[in-house]
Short mmCIF file of C-alpha atoms and ligand atoms in Angstrom, two decimals:
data_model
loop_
_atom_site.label_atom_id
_atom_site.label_comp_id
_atom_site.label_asym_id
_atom_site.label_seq_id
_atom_site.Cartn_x
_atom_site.Cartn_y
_atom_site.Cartn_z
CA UNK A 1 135.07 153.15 42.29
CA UNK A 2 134.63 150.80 39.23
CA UNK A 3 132.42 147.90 39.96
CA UNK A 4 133.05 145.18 37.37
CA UNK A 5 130.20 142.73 36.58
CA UNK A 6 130.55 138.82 36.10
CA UNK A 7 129.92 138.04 32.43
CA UNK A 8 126.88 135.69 34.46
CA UNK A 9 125.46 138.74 36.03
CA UNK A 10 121.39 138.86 35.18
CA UNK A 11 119.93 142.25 34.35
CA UNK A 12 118.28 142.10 37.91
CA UNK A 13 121.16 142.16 39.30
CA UNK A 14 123.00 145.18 37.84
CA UNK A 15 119.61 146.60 38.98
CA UNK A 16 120.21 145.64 42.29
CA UNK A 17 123.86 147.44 41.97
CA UNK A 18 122.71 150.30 40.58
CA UNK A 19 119.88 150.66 43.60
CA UNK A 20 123.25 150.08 46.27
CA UNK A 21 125.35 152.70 44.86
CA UNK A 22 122.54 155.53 45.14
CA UNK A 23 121.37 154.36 48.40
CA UNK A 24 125.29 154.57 49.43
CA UNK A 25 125.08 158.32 48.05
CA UNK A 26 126.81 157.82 44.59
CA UNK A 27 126.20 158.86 40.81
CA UNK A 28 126.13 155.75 38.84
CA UNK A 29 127.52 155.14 35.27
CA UNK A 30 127.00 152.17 33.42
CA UNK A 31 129.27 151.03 30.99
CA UNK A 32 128.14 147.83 28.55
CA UNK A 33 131.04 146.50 26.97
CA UNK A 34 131.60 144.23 24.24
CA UNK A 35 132.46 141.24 27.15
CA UNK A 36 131.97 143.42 30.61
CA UNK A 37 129.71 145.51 32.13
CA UNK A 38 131.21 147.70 34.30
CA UNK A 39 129.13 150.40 36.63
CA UNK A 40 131.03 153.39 37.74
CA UNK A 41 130.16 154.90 40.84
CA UNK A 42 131.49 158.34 41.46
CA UNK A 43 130.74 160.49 44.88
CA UNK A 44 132.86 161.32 48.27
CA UNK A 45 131.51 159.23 50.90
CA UNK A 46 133.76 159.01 54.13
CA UNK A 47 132.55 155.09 54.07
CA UNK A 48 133.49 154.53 50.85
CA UNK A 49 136.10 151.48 51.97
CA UNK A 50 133.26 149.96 53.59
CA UNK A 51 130.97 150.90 50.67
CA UNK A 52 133.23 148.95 48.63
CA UNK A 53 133.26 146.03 50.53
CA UNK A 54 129.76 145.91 50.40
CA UNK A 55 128.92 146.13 46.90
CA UNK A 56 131.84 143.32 46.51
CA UNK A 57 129.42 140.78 48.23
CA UNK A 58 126.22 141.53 45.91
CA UNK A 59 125.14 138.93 43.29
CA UNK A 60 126.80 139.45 40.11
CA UNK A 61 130.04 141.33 41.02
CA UNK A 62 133.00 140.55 39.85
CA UNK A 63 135.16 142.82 41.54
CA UNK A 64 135.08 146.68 43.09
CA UNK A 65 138.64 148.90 42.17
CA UNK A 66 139.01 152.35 43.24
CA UNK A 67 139.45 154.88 40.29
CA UNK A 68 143.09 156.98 41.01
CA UNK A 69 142.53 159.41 38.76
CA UNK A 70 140.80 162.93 40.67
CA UNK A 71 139.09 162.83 36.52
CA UNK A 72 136.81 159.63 37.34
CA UNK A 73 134.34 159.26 34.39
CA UNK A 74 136.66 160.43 32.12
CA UNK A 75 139.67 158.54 32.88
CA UNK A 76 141.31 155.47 30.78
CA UNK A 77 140.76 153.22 34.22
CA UNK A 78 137.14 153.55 34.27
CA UNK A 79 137.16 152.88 30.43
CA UNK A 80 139.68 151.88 28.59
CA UNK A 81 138.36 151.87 25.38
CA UNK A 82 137.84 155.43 22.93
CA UNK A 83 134.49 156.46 22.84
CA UNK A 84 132.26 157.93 20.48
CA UNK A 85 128.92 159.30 20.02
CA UNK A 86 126.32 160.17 17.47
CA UNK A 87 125.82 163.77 16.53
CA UNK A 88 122.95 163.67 13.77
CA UNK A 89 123.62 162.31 11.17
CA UNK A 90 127.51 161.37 11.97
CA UNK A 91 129.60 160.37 14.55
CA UNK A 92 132.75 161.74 16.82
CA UNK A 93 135.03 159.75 18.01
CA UNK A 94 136.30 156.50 16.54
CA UNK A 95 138.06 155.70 13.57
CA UNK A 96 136.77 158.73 11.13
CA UNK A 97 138.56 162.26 11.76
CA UNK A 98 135.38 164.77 12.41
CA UNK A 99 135.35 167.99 10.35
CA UNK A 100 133.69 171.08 12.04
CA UNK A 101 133.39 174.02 9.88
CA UNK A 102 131.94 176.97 9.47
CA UNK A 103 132.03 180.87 9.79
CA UNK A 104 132.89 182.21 13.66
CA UNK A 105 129.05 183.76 13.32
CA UNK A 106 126.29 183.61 11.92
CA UNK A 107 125.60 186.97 9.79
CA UNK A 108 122.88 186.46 7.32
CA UNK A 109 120.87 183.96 5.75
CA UNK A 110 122.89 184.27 2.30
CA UNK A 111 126.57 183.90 4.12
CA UNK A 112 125.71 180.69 6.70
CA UNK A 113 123.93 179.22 3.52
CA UNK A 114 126.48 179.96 1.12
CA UNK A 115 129.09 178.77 3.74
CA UNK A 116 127.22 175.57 4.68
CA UNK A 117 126.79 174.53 1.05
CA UNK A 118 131.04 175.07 0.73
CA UNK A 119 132.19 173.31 3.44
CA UNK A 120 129.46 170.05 3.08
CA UNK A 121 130.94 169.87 -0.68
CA UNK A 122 134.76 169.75 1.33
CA UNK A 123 133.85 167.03 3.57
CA UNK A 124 132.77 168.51 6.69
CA UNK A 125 130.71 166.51 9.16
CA UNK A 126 129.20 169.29 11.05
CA UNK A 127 128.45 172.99 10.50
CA UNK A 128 129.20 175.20 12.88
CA UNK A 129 128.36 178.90 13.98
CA UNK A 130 127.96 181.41 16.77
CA UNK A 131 124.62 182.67 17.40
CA UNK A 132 125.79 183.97 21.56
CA UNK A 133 129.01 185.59 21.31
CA UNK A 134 131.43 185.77 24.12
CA UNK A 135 133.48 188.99 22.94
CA UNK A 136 136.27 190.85 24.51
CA UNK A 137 134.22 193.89 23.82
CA UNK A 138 130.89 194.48 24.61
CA UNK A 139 130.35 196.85 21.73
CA UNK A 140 131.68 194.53 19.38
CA UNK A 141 128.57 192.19 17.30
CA UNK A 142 127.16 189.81 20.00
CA UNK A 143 125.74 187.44 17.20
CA UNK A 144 122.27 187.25 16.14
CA UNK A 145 120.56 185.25 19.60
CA UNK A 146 117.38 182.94 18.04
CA UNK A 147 117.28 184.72 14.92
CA UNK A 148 121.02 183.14 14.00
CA UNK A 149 120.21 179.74 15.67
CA UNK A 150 117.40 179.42 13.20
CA UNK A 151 119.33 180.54 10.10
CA UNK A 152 122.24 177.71 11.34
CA UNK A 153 119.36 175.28 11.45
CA UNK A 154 118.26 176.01 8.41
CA UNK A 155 121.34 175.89 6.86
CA UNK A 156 122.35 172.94 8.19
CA UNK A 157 119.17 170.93 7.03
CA UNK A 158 119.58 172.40 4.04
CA UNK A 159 122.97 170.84 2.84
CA UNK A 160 122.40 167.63 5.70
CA UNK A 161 124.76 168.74 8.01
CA UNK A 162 124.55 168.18 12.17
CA UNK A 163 125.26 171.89 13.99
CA UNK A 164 127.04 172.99 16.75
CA UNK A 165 127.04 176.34 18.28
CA UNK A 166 127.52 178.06 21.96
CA UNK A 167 125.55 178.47 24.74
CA UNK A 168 126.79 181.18 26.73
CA UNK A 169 124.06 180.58 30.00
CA UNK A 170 122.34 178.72 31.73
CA UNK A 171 119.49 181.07 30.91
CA UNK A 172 119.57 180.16 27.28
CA UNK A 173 120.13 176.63 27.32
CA UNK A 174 116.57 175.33 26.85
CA UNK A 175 116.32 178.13 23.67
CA UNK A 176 120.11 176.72 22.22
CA UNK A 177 118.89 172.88 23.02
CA UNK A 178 115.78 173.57 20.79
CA UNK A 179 117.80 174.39 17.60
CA UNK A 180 121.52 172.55 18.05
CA UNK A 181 122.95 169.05 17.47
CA UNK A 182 125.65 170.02 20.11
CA UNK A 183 126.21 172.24 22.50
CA UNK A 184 129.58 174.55 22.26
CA UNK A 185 131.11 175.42 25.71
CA UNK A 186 133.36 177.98 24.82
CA UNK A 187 137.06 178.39 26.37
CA UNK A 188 135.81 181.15 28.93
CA UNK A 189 132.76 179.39 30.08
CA UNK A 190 135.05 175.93 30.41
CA UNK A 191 135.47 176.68 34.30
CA UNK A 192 131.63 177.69 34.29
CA UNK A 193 130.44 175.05 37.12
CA UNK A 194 126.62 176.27 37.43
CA UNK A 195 126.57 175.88 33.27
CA UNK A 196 128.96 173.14 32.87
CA UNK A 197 126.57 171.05 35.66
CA UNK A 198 123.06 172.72 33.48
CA UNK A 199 124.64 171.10 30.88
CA UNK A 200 125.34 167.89 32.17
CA UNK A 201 121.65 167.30 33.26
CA UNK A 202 120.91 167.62 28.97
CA UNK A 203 121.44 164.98 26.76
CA UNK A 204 122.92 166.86 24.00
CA UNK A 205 126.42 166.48 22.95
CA UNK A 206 129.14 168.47 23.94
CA UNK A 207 131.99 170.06 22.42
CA UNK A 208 134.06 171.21 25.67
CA UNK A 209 136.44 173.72 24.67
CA UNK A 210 139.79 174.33 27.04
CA UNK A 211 139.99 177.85 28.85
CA UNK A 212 142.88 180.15 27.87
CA UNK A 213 144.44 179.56 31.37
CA UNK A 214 143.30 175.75 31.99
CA UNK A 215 145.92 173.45 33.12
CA UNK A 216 145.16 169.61 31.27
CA UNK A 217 144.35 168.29 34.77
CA UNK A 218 141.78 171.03 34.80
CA UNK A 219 140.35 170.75 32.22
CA UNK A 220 139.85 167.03 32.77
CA UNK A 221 137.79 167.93 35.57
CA UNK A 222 135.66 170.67 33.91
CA UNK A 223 134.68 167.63 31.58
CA UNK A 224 134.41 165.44 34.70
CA UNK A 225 131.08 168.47 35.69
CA UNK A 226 129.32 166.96 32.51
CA UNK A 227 130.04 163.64 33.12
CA UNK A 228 129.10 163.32 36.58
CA UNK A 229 125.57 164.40 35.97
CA UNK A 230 125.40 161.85 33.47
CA UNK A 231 126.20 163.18 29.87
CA UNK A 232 128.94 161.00 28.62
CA UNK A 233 128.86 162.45 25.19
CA UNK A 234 131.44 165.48 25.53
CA UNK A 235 134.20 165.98 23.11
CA UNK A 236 137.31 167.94 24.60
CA UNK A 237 138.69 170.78 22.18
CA UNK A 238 142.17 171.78 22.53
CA UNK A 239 141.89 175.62 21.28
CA UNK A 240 145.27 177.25 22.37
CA UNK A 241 146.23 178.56 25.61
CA UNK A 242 147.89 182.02 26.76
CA UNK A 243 150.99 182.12 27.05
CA UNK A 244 154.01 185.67 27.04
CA UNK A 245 154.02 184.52 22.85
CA UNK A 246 152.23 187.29 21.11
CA UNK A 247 153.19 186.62 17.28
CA UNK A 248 149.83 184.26 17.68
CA UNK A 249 146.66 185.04 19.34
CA UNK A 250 147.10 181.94 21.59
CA UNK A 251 149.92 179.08 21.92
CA UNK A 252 148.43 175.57 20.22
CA UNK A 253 149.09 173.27 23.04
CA UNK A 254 149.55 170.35 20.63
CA UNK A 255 151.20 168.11 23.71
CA UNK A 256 147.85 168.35 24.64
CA UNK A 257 146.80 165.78 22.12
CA UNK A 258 148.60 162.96 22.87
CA UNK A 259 148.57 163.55 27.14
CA UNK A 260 144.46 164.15 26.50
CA UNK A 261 144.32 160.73 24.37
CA UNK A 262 146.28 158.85 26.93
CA UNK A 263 144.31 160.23 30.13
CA UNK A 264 141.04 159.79 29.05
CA UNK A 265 138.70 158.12 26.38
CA UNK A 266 136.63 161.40 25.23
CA UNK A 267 137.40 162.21 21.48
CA UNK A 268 139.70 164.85 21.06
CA UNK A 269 138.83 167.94 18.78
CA UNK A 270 141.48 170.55 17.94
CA UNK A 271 140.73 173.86 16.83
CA UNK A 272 143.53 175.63 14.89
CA UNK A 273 141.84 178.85 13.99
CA UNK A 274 141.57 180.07 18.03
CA UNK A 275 144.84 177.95 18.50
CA UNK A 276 146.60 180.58 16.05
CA UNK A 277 144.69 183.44 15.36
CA UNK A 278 146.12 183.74 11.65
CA UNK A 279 144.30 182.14 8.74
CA UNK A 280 148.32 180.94 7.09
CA UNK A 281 148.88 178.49 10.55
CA UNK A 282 145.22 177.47 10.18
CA UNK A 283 146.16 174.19 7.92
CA UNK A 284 149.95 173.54 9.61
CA UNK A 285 148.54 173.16 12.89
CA UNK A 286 145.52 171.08 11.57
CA UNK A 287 147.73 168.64 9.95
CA UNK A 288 150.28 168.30 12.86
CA UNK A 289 146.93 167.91 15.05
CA UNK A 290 145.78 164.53 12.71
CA UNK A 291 149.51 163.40 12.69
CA UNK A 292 149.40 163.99 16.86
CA UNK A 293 146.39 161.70 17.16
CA UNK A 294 143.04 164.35 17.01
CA UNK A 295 139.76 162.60 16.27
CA UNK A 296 138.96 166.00 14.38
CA UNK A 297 138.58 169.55 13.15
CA UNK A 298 137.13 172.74 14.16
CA UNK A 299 138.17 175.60 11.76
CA UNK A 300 136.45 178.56 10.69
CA UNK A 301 135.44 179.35 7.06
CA UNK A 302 134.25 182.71 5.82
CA UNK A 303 133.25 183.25 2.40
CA UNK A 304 134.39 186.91 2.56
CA UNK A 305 136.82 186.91 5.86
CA UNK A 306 137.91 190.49 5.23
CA UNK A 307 134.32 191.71 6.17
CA UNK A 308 133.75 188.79 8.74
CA UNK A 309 131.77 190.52 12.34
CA UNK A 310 134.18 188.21 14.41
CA UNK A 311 137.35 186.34 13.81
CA UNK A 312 137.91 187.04 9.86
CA UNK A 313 141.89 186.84 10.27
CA UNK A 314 141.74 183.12 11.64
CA UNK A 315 138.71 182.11 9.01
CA UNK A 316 140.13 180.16 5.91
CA UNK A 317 138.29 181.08 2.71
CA UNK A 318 136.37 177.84 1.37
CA UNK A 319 138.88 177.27 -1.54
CA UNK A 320 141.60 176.74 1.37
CA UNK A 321 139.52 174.79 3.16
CA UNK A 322 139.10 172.39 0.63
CA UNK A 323 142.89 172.39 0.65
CA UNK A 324 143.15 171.96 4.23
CA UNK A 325 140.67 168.81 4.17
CA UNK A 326 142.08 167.09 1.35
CA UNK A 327 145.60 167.12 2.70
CA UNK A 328 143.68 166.50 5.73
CA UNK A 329 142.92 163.39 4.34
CA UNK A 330 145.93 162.10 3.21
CA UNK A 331 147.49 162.36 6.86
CA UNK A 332 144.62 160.53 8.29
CA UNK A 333 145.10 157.85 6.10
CA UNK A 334 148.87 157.45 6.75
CA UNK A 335 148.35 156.89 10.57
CA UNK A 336 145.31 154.69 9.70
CA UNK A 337 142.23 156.97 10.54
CA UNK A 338 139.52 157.92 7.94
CA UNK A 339 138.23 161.43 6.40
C1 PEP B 401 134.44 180.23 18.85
O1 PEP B 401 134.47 179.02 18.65
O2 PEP B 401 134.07 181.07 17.99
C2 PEP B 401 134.97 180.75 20.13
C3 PEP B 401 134.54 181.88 20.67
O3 PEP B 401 135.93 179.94 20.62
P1 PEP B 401 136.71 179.98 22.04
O4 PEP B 401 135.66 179.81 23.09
O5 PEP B 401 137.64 178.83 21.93
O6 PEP B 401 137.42 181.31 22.12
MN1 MN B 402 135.59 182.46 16.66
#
């Protein structure tokens, strides 16, 4: 339900609410905005009619609405507005189109630093890089654990950028938290309930990515996990799905875009590299993602792709990155967004 303050309602009050909807058995979300305050209380109680009716009478409420949509927290009708949130030193969401860029893993300390120092003089807002794999193949490179979280830390302080890489478990969430600007949930670990609720309890931002087979409405609910325990920081990455197409490694769901931006007020990250699989539909697919409303980016660059440990064929070499930004740009600007 969405409890809706009076514009007269004292601090005390929304105090008071808050107290009500635990005692009653619900998570509580407060929302301050520009002219409302609105709580959002989100649980299953058989009594929730009555529940209602109750927190209708307390000083300082407006009015009580149920939320229709299964995806509570997340949905337009408990806040209609887009949101954003700070990652270091920049922001996601809003009017300027994030850029997240970087190689699939970190290697060494010469390629992420190299890399980093590329894609910051392109205009990207946040480095990224894998330090926890998730491969296919377990006797493919796994990344390089702590040792590769500090080298992307490094790197990123070095050239000023915020990070983001994955967390692959619960287990190594605390260690990840320790280096990272934002945590990565990658597409298989999007249904992950046990890590996607671990997560939720953090405070760190998220970058949600979709799972290969999850349906929008799914995926709206895997989000909903974070949300519910109170992290209302999580962007949602559209990175492909499968599909019977095999000329690309997955099918860009670019419908996703606009259905995402109309159901729900998270920013909306697109990530052409998994979306495609080949470095030449890389930029395409970036630019129809800006034109199909995307607040941002996520693309791998590789200074030398051809001897990349993981994804070299999707990574766009830093000259064709700047390409990809600065056309980037000029997108962004025609449907009235900033890069
Ligand atoms: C990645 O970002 O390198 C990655 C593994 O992505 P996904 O989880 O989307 O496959
Ligand atoms: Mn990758």
């Amino acid at each position: 339900m969405i409890i809706i303050l009076k514009s007269t309602a004292t601090k005390d009050d929304l105090e008071k609410i808050i107290e009500s909807v635990k005692e009653y058995g619900y998570k509580a979300e407060v929302v301050k905005g520009e002219s409302k305050t609105i709580v959002g209380a989100v649980g299953n109680q058989k009594e929730k009619q009555q529940h209602m009716n109750l927190i209708g009478q307390l000083p300082g409420v407006e009015s009580v609405v149920p939320i229709m949509q299964p995806h509570k927290l997340g949905s337009r009708e408990f806040k209609n507005d887009d949101s954003s949130f700070a990652v270091g030193n920049t922001t996601v969401g809003g009017e300027t189109i994030t850029i997240i860029a970087g190689p699939c893993s970190v290697e060494s300390e010469q390629q992420i630093s190299e890399i980093a120092e590329a894609v910051k003089a392109s205009g990207a807002t946040i480095l990224r890089g894998g330090a926890f794999k998730p491969r296919t193949s377990p006797y493919t490179f796994q990344g390089m654990g702590e040792e590769g979280l500090k080298l992307l830390r490094k790197a990123g302080d070095m050239v000023e950028l915020p990070i983001v890489t994955e967390v692959l478990d619960v287990e190594d969430l605390d260690l990840v938290c320790e280096y990272t600007d934002m945590i990565q949930i990658g597409a298989r670990n999007c249904q992950n309930y046990a890590l996607l609720k671990a997560i939720g309890k953090s405070n760190k931002p998220v970058l949600l990515k979709r799972g290969m087979s999850t349906s929008i409405n799914e995926f709206l609910l895997c989000a909903e996990y974070l949300l519910a325990e109170g992290n209302m920081n999580v962007a949602l990455c559209e990175r492909g799905i499968r599909t019977f197409e095999t000329a690309t490694r997955n099918t860009f769901d670019i419908n996703a875009i606009p259905v995402l931006k109309e159901k729900t007020h998270l920013p909306i990250i697109a990530d052409p590299a998994h979306g495609t699989g080949y470095w030449q539909y890389v930029s395409p697919i970036a630019y129809a993602s800006i034109a199909a409303g995307a607040d941002g980016l996520a693309v791998e660059v590789h200074n030398k792709p051809e001897i990349a440990l993981s994804d070299g064929g999707q990574s766009l070499k830093p000259k064709k990155f700047q390409i990809m930004v600065d056309k980037s740009r000029i997108i962004a600007e025609a449907i009235g967004r900033k890069l």
